[in-house]
XYZ file of C-alpha atoms in Angstrom:
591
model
C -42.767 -23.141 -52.061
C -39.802 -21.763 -53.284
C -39.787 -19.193 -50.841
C -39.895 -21.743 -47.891
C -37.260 -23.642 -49.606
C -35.276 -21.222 -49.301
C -36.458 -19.502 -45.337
C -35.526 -23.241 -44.993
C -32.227 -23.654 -46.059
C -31.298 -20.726 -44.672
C -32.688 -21.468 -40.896
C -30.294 -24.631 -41.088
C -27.642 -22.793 -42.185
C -27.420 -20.391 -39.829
C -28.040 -23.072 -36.911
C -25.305 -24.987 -38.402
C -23.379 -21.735 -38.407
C -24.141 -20.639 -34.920
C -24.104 -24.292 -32.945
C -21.001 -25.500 -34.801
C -18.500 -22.721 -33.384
C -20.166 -22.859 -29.853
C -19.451 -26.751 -29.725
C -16.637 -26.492 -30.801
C -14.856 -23.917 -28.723
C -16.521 -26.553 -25.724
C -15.107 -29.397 -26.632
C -11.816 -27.602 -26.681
C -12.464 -25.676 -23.669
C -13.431 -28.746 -21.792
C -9.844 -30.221 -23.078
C -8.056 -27.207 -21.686
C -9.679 -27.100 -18.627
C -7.725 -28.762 -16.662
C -4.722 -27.127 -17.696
C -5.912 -23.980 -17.222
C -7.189 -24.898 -13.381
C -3.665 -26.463 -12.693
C -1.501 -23.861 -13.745
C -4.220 -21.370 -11.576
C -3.479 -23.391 -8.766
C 0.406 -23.280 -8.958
C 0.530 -19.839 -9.319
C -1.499 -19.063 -6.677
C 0.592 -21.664 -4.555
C 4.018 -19.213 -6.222
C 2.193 -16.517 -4.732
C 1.348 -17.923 -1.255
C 5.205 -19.451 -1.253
C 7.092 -15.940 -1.997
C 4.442 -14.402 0.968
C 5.735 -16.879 3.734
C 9.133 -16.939 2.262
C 9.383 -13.055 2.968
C 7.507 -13.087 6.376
C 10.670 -15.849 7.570
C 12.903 -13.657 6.265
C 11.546 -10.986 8.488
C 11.650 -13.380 11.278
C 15.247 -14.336 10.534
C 16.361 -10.738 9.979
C 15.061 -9.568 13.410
C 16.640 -12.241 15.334
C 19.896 -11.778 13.387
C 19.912 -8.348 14.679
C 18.909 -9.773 18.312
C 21.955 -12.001 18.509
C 23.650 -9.015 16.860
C 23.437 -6.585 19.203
C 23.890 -8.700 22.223
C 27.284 -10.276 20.592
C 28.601 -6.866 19.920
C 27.966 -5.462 23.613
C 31.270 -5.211 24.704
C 30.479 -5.987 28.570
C 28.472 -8.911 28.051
C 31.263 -10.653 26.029
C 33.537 -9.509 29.097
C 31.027 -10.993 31.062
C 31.183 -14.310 29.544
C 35.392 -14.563 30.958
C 34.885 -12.972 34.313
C 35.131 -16.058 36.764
C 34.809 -15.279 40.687
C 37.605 -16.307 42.467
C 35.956 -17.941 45.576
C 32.722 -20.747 43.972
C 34.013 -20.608 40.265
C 30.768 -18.685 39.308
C 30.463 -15.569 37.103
C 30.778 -12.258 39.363
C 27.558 -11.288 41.264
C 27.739 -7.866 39.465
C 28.256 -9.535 36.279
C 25.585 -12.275 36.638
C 23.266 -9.311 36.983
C 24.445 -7.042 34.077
C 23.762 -10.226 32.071
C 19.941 -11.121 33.651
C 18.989 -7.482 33.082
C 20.403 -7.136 29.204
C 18.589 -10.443 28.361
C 15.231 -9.753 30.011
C 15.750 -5.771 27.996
C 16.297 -8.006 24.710
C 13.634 -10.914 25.684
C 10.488 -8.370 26.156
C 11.674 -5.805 22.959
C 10.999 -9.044 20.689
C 8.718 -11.207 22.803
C 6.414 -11.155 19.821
C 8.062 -13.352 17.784
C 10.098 -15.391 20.591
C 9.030 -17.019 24.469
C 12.433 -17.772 24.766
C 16.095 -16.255 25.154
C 18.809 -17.921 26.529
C 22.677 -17.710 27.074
C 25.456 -20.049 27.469
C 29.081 -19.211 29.153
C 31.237 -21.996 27.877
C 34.197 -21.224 30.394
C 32.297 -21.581 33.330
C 29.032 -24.090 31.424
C 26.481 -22.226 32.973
C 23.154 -21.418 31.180
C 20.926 -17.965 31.574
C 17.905 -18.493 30.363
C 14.550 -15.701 30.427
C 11.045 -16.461 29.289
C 7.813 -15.182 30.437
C 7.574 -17.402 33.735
C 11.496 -16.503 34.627
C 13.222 -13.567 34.207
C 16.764 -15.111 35.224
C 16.818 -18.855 35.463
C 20.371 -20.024 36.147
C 21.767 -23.743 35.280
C 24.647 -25.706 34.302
C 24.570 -27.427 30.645
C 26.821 -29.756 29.194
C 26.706 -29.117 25.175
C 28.332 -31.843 24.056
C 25.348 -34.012 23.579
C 22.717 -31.094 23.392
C 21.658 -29.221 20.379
C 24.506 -26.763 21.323
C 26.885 -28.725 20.314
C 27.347 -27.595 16.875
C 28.805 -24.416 18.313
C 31.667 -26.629 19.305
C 32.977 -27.629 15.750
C 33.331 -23.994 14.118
C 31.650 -20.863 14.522
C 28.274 -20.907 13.348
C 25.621 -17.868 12.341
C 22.456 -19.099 12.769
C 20.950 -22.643 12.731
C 17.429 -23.861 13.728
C 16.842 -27.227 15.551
C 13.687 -29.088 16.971
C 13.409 -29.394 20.408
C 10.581 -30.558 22.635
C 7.405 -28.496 21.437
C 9.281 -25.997 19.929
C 11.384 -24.536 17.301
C 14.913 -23.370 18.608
C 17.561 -20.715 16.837
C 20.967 -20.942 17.794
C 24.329 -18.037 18.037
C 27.818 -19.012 18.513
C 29.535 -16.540 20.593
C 33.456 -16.354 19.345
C 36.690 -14.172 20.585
C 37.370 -11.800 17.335
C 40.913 -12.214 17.090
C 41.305 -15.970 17.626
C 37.868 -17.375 17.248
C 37.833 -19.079 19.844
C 34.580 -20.212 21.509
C 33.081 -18.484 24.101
C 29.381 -19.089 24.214
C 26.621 -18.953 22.325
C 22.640 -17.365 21.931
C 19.298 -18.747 21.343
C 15.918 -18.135 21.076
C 12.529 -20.307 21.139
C 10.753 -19.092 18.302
C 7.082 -18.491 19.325
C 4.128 -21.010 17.788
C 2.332 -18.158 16.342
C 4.761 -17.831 13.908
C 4.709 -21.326 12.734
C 0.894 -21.307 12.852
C 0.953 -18.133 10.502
C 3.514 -19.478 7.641
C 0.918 -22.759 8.042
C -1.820 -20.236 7.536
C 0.088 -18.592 4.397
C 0.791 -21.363 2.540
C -2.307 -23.943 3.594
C -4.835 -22.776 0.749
C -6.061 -26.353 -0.139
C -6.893 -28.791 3.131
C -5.476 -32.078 1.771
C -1.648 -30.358 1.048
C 1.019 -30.690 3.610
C 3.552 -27.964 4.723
C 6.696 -28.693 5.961
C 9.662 -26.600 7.944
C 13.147 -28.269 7.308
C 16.408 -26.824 8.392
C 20.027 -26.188 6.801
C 20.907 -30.196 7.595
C 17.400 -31.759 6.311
C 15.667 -32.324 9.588
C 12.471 -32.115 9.844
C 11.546 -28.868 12.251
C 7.795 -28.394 11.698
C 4.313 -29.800 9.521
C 1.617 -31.515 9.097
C 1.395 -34.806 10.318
C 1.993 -37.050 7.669
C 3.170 -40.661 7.633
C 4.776 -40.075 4.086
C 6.950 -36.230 5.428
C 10.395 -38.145 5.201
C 9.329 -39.835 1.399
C 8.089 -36.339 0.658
C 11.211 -34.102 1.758
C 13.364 -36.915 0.295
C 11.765 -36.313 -3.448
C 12.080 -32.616 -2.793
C 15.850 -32.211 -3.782
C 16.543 -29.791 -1.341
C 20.125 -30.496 -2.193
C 19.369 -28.516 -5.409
C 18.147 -25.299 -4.111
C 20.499 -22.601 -4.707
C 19.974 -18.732 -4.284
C 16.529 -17.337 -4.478
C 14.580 -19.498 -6.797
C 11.682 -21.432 -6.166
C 11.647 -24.762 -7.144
C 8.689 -26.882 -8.608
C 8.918 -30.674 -9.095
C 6.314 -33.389 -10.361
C 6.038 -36.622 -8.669
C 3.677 -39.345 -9.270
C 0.824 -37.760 -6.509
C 2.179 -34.641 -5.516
C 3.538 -31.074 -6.700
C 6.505 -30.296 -4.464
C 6.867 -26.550 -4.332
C 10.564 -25.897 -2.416
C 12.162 -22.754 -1.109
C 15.136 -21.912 0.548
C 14.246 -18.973 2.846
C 17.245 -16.193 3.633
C 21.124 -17.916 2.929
C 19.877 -21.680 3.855
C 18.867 -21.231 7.038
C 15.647 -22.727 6.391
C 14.066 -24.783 3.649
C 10.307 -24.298 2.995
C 8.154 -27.225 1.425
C 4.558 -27.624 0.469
C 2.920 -30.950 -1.320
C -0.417 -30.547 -2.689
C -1.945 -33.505 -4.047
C -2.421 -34.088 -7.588
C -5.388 -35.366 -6.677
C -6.771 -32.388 -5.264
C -6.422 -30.060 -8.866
C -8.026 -33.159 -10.743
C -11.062 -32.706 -8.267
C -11.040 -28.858 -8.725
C -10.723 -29.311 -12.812
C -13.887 -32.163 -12.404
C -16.506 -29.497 -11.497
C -15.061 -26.731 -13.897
C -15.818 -29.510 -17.126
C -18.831 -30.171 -15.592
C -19.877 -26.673 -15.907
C -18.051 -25.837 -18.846
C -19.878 -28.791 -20.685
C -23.417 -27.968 -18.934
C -22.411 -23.845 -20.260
C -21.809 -25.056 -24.100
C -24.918 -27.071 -24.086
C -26.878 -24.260 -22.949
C -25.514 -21.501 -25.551
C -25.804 -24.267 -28.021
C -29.804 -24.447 -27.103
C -29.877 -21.093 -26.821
C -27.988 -20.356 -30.711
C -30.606 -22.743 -32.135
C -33.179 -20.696 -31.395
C -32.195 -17.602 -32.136
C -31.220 -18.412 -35.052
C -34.844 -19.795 -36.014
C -36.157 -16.376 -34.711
C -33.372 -14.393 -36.717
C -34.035 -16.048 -40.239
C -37.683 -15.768 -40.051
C -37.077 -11.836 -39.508
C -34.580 -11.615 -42.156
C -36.169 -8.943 -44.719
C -37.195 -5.219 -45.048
C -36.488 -3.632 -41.728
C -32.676 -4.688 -42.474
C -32.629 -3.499 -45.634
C -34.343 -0.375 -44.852
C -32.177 0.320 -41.832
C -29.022 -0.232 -44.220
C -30.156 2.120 -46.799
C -30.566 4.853 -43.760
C -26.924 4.460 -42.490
C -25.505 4.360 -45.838
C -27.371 7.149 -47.569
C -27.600 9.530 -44.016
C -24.959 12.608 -43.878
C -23.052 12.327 -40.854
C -23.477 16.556 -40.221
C -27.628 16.158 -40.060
C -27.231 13.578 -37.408
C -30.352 11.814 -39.193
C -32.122 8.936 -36.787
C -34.224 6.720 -38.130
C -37.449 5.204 -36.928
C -38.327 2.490 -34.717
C -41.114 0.472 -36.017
C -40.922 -2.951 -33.797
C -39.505 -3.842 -30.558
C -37.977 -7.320 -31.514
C -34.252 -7.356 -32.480
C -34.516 -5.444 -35.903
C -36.154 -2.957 -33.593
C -32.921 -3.223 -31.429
C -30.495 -2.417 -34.062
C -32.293 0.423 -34.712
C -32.062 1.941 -31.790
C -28.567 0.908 -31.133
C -27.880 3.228 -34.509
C -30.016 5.807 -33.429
C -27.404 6.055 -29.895
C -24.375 5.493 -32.448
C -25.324 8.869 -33.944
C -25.852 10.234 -30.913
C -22.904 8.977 -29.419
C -20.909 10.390 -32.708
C -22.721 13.792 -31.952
C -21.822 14.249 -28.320
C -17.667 13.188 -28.845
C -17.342 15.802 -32.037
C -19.295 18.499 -29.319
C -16.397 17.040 -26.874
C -13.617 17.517 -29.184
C -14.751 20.952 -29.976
C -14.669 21.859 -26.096
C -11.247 20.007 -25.457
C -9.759 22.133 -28.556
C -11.381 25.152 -26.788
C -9.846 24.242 -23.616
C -6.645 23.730 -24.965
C -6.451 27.139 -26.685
C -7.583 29.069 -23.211
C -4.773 26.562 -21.440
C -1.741 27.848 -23.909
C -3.133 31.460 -23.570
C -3.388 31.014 -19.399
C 0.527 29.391 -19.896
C 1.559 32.834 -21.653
C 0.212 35.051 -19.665
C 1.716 32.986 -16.840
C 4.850 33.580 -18.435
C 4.823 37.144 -18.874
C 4.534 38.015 -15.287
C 7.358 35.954 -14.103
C 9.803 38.120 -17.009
C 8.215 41.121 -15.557
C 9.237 40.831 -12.201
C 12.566 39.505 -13.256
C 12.884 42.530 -15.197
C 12.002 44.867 -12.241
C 14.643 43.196 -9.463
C 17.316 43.550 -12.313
C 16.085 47.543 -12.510
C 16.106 47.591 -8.419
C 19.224 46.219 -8.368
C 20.982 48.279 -10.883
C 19.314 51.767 -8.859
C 20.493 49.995 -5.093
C 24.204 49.810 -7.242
C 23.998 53.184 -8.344
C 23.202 54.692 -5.039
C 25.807 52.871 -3.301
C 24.137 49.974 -1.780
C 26.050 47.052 -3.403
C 24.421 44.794 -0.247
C 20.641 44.942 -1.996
C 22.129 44.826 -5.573
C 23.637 41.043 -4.404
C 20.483 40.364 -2.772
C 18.052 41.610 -5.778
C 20.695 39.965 -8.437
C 20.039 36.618 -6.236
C 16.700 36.686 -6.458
C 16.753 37.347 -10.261
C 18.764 34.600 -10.888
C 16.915 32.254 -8.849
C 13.490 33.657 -10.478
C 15.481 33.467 -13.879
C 16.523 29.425 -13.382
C 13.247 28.602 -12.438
C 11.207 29.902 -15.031
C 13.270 29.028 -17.884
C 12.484 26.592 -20.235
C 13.461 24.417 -22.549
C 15.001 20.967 -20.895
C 13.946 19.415 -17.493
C 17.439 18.586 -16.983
C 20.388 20.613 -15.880
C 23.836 20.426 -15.459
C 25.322 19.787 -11.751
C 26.910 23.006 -12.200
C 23.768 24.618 -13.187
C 22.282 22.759 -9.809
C 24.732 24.413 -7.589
C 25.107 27.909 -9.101
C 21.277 28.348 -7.899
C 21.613 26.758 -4.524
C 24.405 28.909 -4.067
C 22.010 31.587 -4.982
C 19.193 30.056 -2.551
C 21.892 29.776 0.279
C 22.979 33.400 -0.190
C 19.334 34.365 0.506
C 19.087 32.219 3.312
C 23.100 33.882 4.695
C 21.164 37.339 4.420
C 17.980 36.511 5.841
C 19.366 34.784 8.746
C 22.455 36.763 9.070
C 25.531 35.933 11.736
C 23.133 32.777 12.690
C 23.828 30.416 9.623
C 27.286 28.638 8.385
C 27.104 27.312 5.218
C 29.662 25.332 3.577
C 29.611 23.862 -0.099
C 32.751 21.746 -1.253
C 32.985 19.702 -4.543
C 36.468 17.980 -5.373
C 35.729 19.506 -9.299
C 33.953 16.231 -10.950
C 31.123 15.916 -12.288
C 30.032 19.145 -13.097
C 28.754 18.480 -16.718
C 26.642 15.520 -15.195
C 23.031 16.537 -16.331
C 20.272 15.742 -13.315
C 16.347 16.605 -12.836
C 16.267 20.143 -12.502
C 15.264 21.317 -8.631
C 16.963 18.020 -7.409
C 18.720 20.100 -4.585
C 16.393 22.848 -4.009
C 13.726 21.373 -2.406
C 16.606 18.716 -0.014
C 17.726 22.276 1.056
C 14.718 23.961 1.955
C 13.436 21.288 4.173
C 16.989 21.697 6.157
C 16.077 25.253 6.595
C 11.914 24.890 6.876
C 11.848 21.783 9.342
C 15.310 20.916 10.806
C 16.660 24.163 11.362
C 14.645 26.724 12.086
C 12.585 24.909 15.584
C 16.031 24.843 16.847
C 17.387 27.255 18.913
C 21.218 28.689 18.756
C 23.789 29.096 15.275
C 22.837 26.159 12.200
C 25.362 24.734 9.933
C 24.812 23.039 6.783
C 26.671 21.494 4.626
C 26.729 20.111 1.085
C 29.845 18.128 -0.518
C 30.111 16.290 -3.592
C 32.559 13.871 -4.142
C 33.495 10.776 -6.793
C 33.627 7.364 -5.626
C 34.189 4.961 -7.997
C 31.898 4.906 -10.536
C 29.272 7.193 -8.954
C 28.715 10.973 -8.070
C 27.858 11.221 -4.330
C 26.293 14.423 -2.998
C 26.199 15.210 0.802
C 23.488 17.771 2.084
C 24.050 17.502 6.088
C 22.395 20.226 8.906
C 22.209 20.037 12.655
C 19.134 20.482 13.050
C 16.159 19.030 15.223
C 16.664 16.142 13.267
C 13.470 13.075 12.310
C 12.129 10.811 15.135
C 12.909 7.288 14.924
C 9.520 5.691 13.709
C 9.367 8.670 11.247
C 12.636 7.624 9.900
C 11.201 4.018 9.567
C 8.626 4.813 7.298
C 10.381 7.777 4.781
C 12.907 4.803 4.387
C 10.084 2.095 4.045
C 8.596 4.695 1.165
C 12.021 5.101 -0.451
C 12.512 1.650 -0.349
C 9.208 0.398 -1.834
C 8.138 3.338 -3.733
C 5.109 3.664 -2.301
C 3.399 6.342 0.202
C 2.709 4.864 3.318
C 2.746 7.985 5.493
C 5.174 10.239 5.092
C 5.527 12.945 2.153
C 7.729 15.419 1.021
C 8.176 17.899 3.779
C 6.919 15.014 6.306
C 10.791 14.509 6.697
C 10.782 16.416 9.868
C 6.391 16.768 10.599
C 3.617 16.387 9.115
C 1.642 19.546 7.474
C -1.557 19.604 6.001
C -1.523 18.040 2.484
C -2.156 20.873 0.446
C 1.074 22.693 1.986
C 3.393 19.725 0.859
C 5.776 20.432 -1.743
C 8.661 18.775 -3.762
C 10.536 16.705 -0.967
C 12.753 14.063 -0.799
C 10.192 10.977 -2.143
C 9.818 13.272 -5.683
C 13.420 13.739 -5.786
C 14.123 9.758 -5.585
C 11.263 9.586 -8.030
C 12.648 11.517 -10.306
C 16.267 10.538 -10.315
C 15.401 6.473 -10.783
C 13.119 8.332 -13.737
C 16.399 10.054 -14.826
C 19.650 7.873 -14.204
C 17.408 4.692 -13.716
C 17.439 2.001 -10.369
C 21.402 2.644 -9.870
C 20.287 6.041 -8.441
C 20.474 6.003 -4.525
C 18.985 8.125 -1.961
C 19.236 7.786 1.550
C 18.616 9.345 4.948
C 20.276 9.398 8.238
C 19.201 11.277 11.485
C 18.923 11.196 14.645
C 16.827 13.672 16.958
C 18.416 16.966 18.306
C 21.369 15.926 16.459
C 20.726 16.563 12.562
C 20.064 15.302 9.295
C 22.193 13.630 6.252
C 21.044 12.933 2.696
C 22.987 11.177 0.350
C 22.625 11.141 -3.511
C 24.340 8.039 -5.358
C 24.194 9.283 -8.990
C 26.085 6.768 -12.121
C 28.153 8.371 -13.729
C 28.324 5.961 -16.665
C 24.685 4.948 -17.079
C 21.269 6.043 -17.446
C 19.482 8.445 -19.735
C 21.595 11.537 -19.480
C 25.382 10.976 -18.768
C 28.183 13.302 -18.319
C 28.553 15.148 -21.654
């Protein structure tokens, strides 16, 4: 009796024990819940915001660069004062310069616009080209059109709703006085509108709205309540970057301003719609504890009735067992004592198989640093030898090979010393210097080379091979296909705050879409195509060496994000990398 007094007491403690933590953490869990769902929701709703936020800026950027480059072409903005003499009209030649630039510019960006159109103010006369005309000519009177904010001051970029569609609009001004002389704009296409809609429309009951720099509505769901909803979004209180959240009494109001104001995103999801989405997660969650609450009670039933010997006798094995015999004990059931004993019999296992593993790494190690000396004692040896070839090409009069041999030894000697991976700039250029004498001999009467540095920054410490490998891939991939004499240049130079470092050849220089995506890489970090010595082709991976994506690597490693590289080229006509180093900041400074 005694005994199952106690078996008793002990099966209620440990229900109590194992059913009062698991309701518990429910009840609080079901409390938190909701929280936990909502904020879910709003960052995922962050997430989808900042992703159409950056694909408008795209948008924006590339038809920036559209009104750009036709407000910069010199005889198009000639165009726009040439008046014929005889009907008032723009000269026939002129009329068709201007039909043939905007159909060029229409069909290079027809993806994102159906659109383009031009307006002469001097002579009021409207060119417009879209994918059913490719020069429709009329007169326009701006004054009571969506044009006529060009009239009041010159203006960027604004957006307006017109019809169907979403319009951006270019004022055309004289340089000197600012005077108006036309103006630029595009339809946007719908495919655009129905992708940010895509982006941001996660939840079916939320709204998305498209409002431009003076609060008008441009695009959105149809909603009775859009002017209530754009009203509580502040928009006067977006500034810069930062995306705003507000609570109102049924809806979250997530606001944006997209590029400098152009454009002001909004989404309103209903509160509604997280407190339906939170409904079915307590449901579960209270359903969940229940179950592991059942489930506790029983094993806790099956766990105090088992209670005895094969614990005790499995305890006494792992304490009294010598780790170095690797003893395993017995299995004599298969219920959950029988469990625990084989989970200790694949702990000592386990134990056995990661001392055998740290006996092989410390093996491994040992060959490594052996391998690593050996390594070490050829390079010295051959260093050695072109410093004894050297000294006998001296000797016998041949002072030509002793430069050539005392080249190679020092560039064999900077590369194999050790110590720091850091050098001076100094250091840097001594062995280019070296590398470019090579390259002089090798390719002699053919190649110019010319190194200027205005003295600074010579005690600036940088990744060692930073220049090296910029070098090589002038000689390996922009030089050599071409035909004729090479020149190359490197010049380093102060500005400011910042060491700048010129490495320049005339080479066969990078093709345009190759270009796009080294700079793409450099810009993101990432490798989307191009590597190292892809600056000029693409080779077989296991060719690739250190290029120009290491080197940026290494110097935001070194100096941090002020460190700059950058590329210019253009094909047949040569290469330029520039190197922005601080001189101020970062984790090795001038000494």
């Amino acid at each position: 009796m005694k005994r199952a007094s106690i078996r008793y007491r002990l099966m209620v403690l440990m229900i109590c024990l194992a059913t009062l933590p698991v309701l518990t953490v429910t009840w609080i869990a079901t409390i938190n819940t909701r929280s936990t769902v909502e904020k879910e929701i709003i960052e995922a709703n962050r997430s989808r915001m900042m992703s159409a936020d950056q694909y408008l800026d795209e948008l924006i950027r590339q038809v920036s660069v559209l009104f750009y480059s036709l407000q910069v072409n010199q005889q198009l903005r000639d165009g726009l004062n040439t008046i014929d003499s005889q009907n008032g009209g723009l000269q026939f030649r002129t009329q068709r310069y201007i039909q043939e630039t905007l159909t060029a510019a229409f069909y290079a960006n027809s993806k994102k616009i159906d659109e383009l159109s031009l307006y002469t103010h001097q002579s009021q006369k409207m060119y417009s080209v879209n994918y059913v005309n490719s020069g429709l000519i009329y007169s326009l009177d701006i004054e009571k059109s969506d044009w006529s904010r060009m009239l009041q001051k010159p203006v960027n970029m604004y957006f307006k709703q017109s019809g169907n569609g979403i319009y951006a609009y270019h004022s055309i001004n004289r340089f000197n006085d600012q005077q108006f002389l036309g103006g630029l704009s595009v339809r946007i296409n719908k495919d655009v509108w129905e992708k940010v809609s895509e982006i941001l429309k996660s939840e079916s009951e939320s709204s998305v709205f498209l409002v431009n720099d003076e609060g008008e509505l441009l695009s959105g769901s149809p909603d009775q309540s859009a002017s209530e909803i754009i009203d509580q979004a502040e928009l006067e209180n977006l500034k810069g970057s930062e995306m705003i959240l507000r609570k109102t009494d049924h809806y979250y109001l997530f606001t944006k301003r997209v590029d400098d104001g152009e454009l002001k995103l909004i989404k309103a999801l209903p509160i509604k719609t997280i407190t339906n989405s939170a409904r079915n997660t307590v449901r579960a969650g209270i359903l969940t504890g229940l179950l592991f609450a059942a489930v506790s009670i029983l094993l806790s039933i099956a766990v105090s009735l088992r209670i005895s010997r094969p614990i005790v006798s499995l305890a006494r094995t792992m304490r009294m067992a010598p780790i170095h015999q690797f003893e395993l004990t017995s299995v004599q059931s298969n219920d959950e004592i029988g469990l625990l004993e084989r989970g200790y019999n694949s702990m000592i296992k386990r134990m056995k198989e990661l001392i055998e593993n740290e006996y092989q790494k410390e093996i491994e190690v040992k060959n490594a640093q052996l391998m690593a000396l050996q390594a070490q004692i050829n390079p010295h040896f051959l260093n050695n030898t072109l410093n004894l070839i050297g000294g006998m090409a001296l000797t016998k009069g041949a002072p030509e090979i002793y430069k050539i041999t005392k080249g190679i030894g020092d560039l064999l000697r900077y590369s194999i010393s050790s110590g720091s991976d850091s050098a001076t700039l100094y250091e840097e250029l001594k062995h280019i210097r070296n590398y470019l004498f090579i390259q002089e001999q090798r390719f002699l009467g053919r190649c110019s080379i010319i190194i200027a540095n205005d003295g600074s920054g010579e005690n600036l410490r940088l990744p060692r091979f930073t220049l090296q490998p910029l070098v090589e891939n002038a000689f390996e991939h922009g030089l050599q296909p071409k035909e004729g004499a090479w020149h190359v240049e490197i010049r380093i130079k102060t500005i400011g705050k910042h060491l700048v470092i010129m490495i320049k050849d005339d080479g066969v220089g990078i093709e345009q879409e190759r270009l796009r995506l080294l700079r793409m890489e450099l810009k993101e970090g990432v490798a989307l195509r191009t590597d190292a010595t892809d600056l000029y082709k693409e080779i077989p991976r296991m060719q690739k060496g250190i290029g120009i994506q290491n080197v940026d690597s290494r110097l935001k490693l070194h100096f941090g994000l002020k460190a700059a590289v950058r590329v210019l080229s253009r094909p047949k006509k040569g290469t330029v990398i520039l190197l922005k180093l601080p001189l101020q900041e970062g984790r090795h400074t001038v000494e």
